[in-house]
mmCIF file of C-alpha atoms and ligand atoms in Angstrom:
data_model
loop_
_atom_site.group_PDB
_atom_site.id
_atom_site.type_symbol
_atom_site.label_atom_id
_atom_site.label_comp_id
_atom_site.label_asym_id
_atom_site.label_seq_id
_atom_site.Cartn_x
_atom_site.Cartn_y
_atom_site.Cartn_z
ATOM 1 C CA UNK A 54 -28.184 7.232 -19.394
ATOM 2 C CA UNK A 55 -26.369 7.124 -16.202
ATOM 3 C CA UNK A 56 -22.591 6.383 -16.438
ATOM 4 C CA UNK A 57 -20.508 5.072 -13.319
ATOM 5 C CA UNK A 58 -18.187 6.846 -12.550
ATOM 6 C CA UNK A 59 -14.652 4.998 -12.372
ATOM 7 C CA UNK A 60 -13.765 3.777 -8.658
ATOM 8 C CA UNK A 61 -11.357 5.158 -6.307
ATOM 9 C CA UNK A 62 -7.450 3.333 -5.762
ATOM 10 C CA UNK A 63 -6.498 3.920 -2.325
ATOM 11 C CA UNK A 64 -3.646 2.653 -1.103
ATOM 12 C CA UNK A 65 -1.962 2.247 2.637
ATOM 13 C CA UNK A 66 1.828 2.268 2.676
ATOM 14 C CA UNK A 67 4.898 2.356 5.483
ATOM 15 C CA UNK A 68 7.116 0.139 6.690
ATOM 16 C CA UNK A 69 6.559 -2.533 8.910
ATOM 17 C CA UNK A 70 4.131 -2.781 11.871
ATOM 18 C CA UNK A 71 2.993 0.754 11.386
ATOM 19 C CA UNK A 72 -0.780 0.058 11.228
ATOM 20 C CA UNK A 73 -1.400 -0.585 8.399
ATOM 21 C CA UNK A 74 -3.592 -3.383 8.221
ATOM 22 C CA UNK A 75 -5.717 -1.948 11.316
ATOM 23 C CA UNK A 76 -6.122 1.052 9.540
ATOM 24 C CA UNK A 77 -7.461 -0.750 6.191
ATOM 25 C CA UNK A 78 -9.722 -2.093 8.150
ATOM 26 C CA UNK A 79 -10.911 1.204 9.481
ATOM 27 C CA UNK A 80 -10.940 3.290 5.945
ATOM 28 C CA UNK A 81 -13.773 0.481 4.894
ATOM 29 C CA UNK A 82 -15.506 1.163 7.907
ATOM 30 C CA UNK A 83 -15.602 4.688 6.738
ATOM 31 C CA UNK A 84 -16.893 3.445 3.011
ATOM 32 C CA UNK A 85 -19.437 1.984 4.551
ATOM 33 C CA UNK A 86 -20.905 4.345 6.700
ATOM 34 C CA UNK A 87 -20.823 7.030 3.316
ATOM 35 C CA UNK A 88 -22.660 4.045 1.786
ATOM 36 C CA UNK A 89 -19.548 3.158 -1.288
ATOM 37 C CA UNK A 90 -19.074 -0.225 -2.710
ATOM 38 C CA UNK A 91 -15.173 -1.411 -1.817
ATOM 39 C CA UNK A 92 -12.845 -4.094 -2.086
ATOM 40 C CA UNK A 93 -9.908 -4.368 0.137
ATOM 41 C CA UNK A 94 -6.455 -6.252 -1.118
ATOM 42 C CA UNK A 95 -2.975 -6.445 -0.472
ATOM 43 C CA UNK A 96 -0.022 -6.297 -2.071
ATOM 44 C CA UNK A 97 2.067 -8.421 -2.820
ATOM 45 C CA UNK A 98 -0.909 -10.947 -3.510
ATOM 46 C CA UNK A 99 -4.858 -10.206 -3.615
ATOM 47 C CA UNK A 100 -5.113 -13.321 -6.385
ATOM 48 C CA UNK A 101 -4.489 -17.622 -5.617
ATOM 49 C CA UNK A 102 -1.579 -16.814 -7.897
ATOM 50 C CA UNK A 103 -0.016 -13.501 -6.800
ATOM 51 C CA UNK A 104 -0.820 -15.272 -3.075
ATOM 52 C CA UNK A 105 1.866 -18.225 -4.025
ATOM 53 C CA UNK A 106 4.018 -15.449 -4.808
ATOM 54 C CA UNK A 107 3.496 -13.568 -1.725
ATOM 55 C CA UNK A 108 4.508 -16.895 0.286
ATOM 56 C CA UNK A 109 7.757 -17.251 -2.083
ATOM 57 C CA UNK A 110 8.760 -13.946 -1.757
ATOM 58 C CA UNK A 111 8.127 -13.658 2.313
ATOM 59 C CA UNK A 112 9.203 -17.080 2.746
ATOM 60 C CA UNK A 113 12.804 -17.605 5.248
ATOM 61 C CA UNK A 114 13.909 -20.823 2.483
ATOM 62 C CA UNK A 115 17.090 -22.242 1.554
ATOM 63 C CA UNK A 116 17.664 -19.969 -1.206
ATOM 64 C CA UNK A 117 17.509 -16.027 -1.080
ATOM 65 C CA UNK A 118 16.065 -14.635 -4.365
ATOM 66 C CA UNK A 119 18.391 -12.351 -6.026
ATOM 67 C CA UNK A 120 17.378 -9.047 -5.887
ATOM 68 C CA UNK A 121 16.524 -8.686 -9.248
ATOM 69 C CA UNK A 122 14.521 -11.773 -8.981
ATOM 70 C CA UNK A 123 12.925 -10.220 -5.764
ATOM 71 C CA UNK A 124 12.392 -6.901 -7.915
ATOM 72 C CA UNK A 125 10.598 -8.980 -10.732
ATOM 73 C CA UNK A 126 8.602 -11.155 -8.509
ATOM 74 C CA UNK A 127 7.026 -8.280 -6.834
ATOM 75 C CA UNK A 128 5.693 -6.858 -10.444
ATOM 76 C CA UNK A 129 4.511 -10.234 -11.563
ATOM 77 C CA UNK A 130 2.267 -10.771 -8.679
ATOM 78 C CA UNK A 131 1.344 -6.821 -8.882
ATOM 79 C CA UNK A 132 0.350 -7.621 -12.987
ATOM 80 C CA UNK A 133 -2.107 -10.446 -12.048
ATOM 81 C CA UNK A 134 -3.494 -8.764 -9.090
ATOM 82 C CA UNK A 135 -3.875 -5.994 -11.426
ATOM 83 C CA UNK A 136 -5.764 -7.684 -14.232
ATOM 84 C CA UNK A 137 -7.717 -10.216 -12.132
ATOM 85 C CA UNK A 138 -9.070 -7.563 -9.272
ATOM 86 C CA UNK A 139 -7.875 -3.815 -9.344
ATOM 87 C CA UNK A 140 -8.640 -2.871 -12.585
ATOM 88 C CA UNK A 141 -12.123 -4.717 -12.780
ATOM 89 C CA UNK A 142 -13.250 -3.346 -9.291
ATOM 90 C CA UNK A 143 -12.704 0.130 -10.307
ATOM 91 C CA UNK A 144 -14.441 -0.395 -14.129
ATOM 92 C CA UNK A 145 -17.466 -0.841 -12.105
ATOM 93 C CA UNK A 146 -17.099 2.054 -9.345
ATOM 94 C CA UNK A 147 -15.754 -0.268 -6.694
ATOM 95 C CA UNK A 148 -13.346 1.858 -4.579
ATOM 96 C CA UNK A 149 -10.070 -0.441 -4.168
ATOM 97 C CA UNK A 150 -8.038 0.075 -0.755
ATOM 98 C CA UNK A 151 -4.838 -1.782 -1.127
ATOM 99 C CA UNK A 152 -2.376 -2.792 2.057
ATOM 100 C CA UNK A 153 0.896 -1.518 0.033
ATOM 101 C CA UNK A 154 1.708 -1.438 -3.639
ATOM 102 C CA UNK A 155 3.958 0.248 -5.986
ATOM 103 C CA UNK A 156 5.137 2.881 -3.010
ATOM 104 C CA UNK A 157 6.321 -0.455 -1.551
ATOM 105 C CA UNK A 158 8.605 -1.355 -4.208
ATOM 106 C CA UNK A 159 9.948 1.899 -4.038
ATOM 107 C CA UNK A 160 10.762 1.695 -0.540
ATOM 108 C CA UNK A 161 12.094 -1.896 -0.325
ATOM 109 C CA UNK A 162 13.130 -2.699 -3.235
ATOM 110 C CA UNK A 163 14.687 0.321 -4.528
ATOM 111 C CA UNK A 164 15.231 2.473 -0.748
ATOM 112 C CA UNK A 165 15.875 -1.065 1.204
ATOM 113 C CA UNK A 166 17.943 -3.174 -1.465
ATOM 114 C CA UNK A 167 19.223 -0.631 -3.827
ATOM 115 C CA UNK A 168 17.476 -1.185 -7.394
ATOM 116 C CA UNK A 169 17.890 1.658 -9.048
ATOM 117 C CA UNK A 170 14.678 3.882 -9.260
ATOM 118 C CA UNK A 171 15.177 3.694 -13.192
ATOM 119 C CA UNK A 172 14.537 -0.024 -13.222
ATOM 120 C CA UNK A 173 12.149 0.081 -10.932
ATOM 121 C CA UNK A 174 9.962 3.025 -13.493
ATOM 122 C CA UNK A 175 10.280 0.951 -16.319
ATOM 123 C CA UNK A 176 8.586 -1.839 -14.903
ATOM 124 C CA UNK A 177 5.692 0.228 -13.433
ATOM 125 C CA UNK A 178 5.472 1.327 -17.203
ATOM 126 C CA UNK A 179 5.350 -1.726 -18.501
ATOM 127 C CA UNK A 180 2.968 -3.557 -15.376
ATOM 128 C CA UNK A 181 0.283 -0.238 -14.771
ATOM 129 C CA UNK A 182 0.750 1.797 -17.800
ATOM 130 C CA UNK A 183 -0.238 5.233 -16.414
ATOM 131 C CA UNK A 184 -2.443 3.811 -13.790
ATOM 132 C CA UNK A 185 -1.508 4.841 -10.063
ATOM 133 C CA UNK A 186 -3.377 5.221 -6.717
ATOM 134 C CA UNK A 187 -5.977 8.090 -6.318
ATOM 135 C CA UNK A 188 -4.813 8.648 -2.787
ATOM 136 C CA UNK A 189 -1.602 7.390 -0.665
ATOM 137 C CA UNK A 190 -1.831 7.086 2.978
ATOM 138 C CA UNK A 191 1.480 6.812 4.499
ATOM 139 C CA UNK A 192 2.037 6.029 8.062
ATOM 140 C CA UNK A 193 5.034 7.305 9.168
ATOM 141 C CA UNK A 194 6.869 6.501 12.600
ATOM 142 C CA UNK A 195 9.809 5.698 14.412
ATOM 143 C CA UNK A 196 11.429 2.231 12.938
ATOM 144 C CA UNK A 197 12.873 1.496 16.021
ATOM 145 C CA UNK A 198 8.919 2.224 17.810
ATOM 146 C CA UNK A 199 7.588 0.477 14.549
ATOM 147 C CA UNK A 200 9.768 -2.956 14.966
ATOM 148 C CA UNK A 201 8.913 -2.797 18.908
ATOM 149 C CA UNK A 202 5.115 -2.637 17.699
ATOM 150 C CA UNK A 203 6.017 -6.109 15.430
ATOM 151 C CA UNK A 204 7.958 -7.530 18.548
ATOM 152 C CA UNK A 205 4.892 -7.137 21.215
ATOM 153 C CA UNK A 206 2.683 -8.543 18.395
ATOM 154 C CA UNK A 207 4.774 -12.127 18.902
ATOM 155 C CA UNK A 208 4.597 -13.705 15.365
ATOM 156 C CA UNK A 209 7.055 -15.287 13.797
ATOM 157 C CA UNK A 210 9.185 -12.850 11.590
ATOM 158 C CA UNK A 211 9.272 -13.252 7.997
ATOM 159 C CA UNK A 212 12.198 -12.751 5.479
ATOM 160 C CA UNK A 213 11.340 -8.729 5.637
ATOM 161 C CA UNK A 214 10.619 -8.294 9.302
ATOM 162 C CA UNK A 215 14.278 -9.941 9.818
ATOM 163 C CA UNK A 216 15.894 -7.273 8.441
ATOM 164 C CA UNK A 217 18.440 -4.807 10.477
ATOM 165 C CA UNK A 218 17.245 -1.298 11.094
ATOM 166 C CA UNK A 219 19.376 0.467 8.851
ATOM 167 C CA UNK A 220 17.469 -1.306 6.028
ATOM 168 C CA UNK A 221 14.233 0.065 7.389
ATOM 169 C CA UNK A 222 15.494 3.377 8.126
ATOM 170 C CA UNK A 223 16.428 3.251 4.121
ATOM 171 C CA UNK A 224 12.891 2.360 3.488
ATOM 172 C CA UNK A 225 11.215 4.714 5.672
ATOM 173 C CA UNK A 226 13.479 7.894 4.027
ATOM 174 C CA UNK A 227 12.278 6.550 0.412
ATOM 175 C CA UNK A 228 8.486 6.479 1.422
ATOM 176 C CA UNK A 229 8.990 9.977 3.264
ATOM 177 C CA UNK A 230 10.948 11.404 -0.061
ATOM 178 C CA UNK A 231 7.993 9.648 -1.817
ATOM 179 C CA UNK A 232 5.538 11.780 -0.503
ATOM 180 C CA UNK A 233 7.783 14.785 -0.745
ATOM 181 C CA UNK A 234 7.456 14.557 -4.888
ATOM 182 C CA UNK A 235 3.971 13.596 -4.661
ATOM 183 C CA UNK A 236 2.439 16.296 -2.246
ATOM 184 C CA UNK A 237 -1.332 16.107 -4.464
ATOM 185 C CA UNK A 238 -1.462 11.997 -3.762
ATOM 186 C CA UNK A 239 -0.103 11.417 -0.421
ATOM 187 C CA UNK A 240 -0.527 12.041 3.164
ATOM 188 C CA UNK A 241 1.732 11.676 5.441
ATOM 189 C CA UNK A 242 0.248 10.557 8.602
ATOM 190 C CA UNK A 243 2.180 10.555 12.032
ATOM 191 C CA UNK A 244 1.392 6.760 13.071
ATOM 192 C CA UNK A 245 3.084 7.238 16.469
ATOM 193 C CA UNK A 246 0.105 8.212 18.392
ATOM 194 C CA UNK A 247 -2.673 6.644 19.630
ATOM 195 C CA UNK A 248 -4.680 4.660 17.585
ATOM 196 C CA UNK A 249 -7.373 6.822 18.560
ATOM 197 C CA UNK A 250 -5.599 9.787 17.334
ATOM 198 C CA UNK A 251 -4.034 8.007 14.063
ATOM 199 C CA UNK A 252 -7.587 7.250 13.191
ATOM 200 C CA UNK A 253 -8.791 10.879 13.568
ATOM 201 C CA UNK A 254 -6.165 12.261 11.272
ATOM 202 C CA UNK A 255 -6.925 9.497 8.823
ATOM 203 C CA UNK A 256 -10.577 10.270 8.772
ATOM 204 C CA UNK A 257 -9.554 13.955 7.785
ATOM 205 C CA UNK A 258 -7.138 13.144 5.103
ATOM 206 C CA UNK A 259 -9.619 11.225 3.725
ATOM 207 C CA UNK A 260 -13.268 13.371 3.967
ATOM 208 C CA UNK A 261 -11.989 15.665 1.040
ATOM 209 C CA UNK A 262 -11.940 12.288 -1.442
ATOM 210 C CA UNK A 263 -15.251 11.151 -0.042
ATOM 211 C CA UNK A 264 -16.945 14.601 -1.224
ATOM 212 C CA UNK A 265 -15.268 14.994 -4.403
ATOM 213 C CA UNK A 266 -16.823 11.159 -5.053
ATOM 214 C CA UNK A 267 -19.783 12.201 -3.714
ATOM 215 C CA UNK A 268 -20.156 15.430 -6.400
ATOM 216 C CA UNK A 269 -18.891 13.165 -9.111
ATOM 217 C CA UNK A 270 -21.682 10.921 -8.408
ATOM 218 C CA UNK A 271 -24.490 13.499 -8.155
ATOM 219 C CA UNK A 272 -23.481 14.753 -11.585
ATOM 220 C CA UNK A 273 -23.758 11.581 -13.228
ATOM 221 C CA UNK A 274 -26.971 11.182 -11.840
ATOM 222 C CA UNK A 275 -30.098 11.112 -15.567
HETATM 223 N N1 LIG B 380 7.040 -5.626 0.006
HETATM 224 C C1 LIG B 380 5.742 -5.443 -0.403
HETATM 225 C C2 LIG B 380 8.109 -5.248 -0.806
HETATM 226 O O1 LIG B 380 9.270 -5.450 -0.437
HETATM 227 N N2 LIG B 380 7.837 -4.672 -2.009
HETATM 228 C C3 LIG B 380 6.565 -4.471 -2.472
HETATM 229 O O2 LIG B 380 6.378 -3.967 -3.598
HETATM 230 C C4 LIG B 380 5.473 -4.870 -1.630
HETATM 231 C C5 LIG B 380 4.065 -4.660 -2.106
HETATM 232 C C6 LIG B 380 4.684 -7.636 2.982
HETATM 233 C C7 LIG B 380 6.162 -7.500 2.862
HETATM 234 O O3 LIG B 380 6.443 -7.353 1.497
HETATM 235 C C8 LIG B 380 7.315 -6.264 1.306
HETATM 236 C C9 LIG B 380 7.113 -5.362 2.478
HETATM 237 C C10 LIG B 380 6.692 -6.286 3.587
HETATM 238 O O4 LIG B 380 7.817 -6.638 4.323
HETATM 239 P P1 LIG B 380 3.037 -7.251 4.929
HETATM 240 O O5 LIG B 380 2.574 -8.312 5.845
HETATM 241 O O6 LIG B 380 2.074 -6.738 3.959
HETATM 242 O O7 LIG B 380 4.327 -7.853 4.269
HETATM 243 O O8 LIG B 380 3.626 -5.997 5.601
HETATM 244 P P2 LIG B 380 3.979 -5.757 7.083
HETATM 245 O O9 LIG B 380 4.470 -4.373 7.206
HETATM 246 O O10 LIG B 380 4.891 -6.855 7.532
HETATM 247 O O11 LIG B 380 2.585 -5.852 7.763
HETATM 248 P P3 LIG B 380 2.354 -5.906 9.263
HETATM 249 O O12 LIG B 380 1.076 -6.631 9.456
HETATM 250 O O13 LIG B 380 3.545 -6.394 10.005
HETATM 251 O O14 LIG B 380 2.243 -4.386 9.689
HETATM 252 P P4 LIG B 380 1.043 -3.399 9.611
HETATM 253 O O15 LIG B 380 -0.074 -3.956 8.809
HETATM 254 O O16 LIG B 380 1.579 -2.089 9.225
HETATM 255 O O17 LIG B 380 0.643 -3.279 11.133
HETATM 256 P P5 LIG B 380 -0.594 -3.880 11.948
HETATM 257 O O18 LIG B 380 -1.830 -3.182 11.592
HETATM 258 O O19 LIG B 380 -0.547 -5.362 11.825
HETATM 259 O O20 LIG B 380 -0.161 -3.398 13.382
HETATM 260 C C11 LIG B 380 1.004 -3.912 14.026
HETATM 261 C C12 LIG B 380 0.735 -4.016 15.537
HETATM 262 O O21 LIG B 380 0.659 -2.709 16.074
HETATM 263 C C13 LIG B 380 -0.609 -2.492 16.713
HETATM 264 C C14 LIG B 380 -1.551 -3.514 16.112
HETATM 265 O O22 LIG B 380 -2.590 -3.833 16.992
HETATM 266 C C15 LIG B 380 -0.610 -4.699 15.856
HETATM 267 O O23 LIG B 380 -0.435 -5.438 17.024
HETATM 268 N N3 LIG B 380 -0.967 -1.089 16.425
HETATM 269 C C16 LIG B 380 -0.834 -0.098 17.309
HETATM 270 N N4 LIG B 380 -0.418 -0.089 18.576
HETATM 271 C C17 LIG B 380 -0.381 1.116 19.212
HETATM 272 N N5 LIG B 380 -0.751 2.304 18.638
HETATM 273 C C18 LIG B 380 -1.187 2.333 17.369
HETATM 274 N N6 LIG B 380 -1.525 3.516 16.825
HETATM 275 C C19 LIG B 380 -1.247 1.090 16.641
HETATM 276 N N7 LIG B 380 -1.591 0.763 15.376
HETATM 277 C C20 LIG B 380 -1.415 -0.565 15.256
#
């Protein structure tokens, strides 16, 4: 009988303007041209539900959630997203590539606003269990280069993106200490290059998973 082998989590992280949503787009690019099945998502949202609470949580409104609330909020839409896409799309061998996730609230939530990284574990307990990504691209620049990147780009700013640079440089030192403790599922990739270049190093970093996948599929071949 043939089995199907369980799908690959990758997941983009960094703070903001960085690339990361050119780059997704990129990495599928790449799936598609080694022939695998994928689903690309984002985080927070990726579900109608965890969407609304995307748009509460980036929204500029009257009231600022609490930071707890914030903390919480992030989770809840992370739960549903989990149970409604991730965790379905890689029972069937879809590889997932996610635009940020649990790195994320990490970086902002613990680096950014100060939750304490104890809270923070026990609600990844609780919300994944033991799941995690298979592979963590960060994109690592400059914040001052990065929020010049989200200037040219001439949207609006939401309740993140209006944050002072000593927030960001908090986030970007929790994503970089991040990868530091997880050397066998990150890589670190300079994002303050050419897009060219960025791309080059990402389609390195990620050949290694591709052939592993590969392997893992010829074995469970009848
Ligand atoms: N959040 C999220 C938390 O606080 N906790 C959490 O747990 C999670 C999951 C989500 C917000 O939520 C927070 C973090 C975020 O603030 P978002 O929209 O997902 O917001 O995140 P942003 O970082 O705001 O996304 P952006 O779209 O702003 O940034 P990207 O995706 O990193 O950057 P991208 O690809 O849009 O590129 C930015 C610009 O730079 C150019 C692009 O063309 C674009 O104009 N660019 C380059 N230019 C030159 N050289 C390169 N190499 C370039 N690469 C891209």
């Amino acid at each position: 009988m043939t089995r199907t082998s369980p799908g690959c989590f990758i997941t983009l992280e960094g703070g903001e303007g960085v690339g990361k949503t050119t780059n997704l787009e990129f990495i599928t690019r790449q799936l598609d041209a080694a022939g695998i099945s994928w689903l690309a998502t984002r985080e927070p949202g990726g579900t109608p539900l965890a969407e609304n609470i995307r748009s509460l949580l980036l929204a500029k409104g009257q009231e600022t959630p609490h930071e707890l609330t914030e903390l919480l909020l992030m989770f809840a839409a992370r739960a549903q997203h989990l149970d409604e896409v991730i965790k379905p799309a890689l029972a069937q061998g879809t590889w997932v590539v996610c635009d940020r996730f649990t790195d994320a609230t990490y970086a902002y939530q613990g680096g950014g606003r100060g939750q304490s990284e104890a809270t923070i574990q026990q609600l990844e307990k609780l919300v994944q269990g033991d799941l995690e990504p298979d592979l963590t691209f960060l994109l690592d620049m400059p914040v001052a280069a990065a929020a010049e990147r989200v200037t040219q780009r001439g949207e609006q700013k939401d309740r993140f993106e209006q944050e002072q640079q000593a927030f960001f440089q908090r986030v970007r030192d929790s994503y970089l200490n991040q990868a530091l403790k997880n050397p066998l599922r990150f890589r670190v990739i300079n994002a303050n290059q050419p897009l060219a270049a960025v791309q080059q190093d990402l389609q390195e970093a990620l050949l290694p998973t591709l052939l592993a996948w590969k392997s893992r599929q010829e074995e469970d071949l009848p």
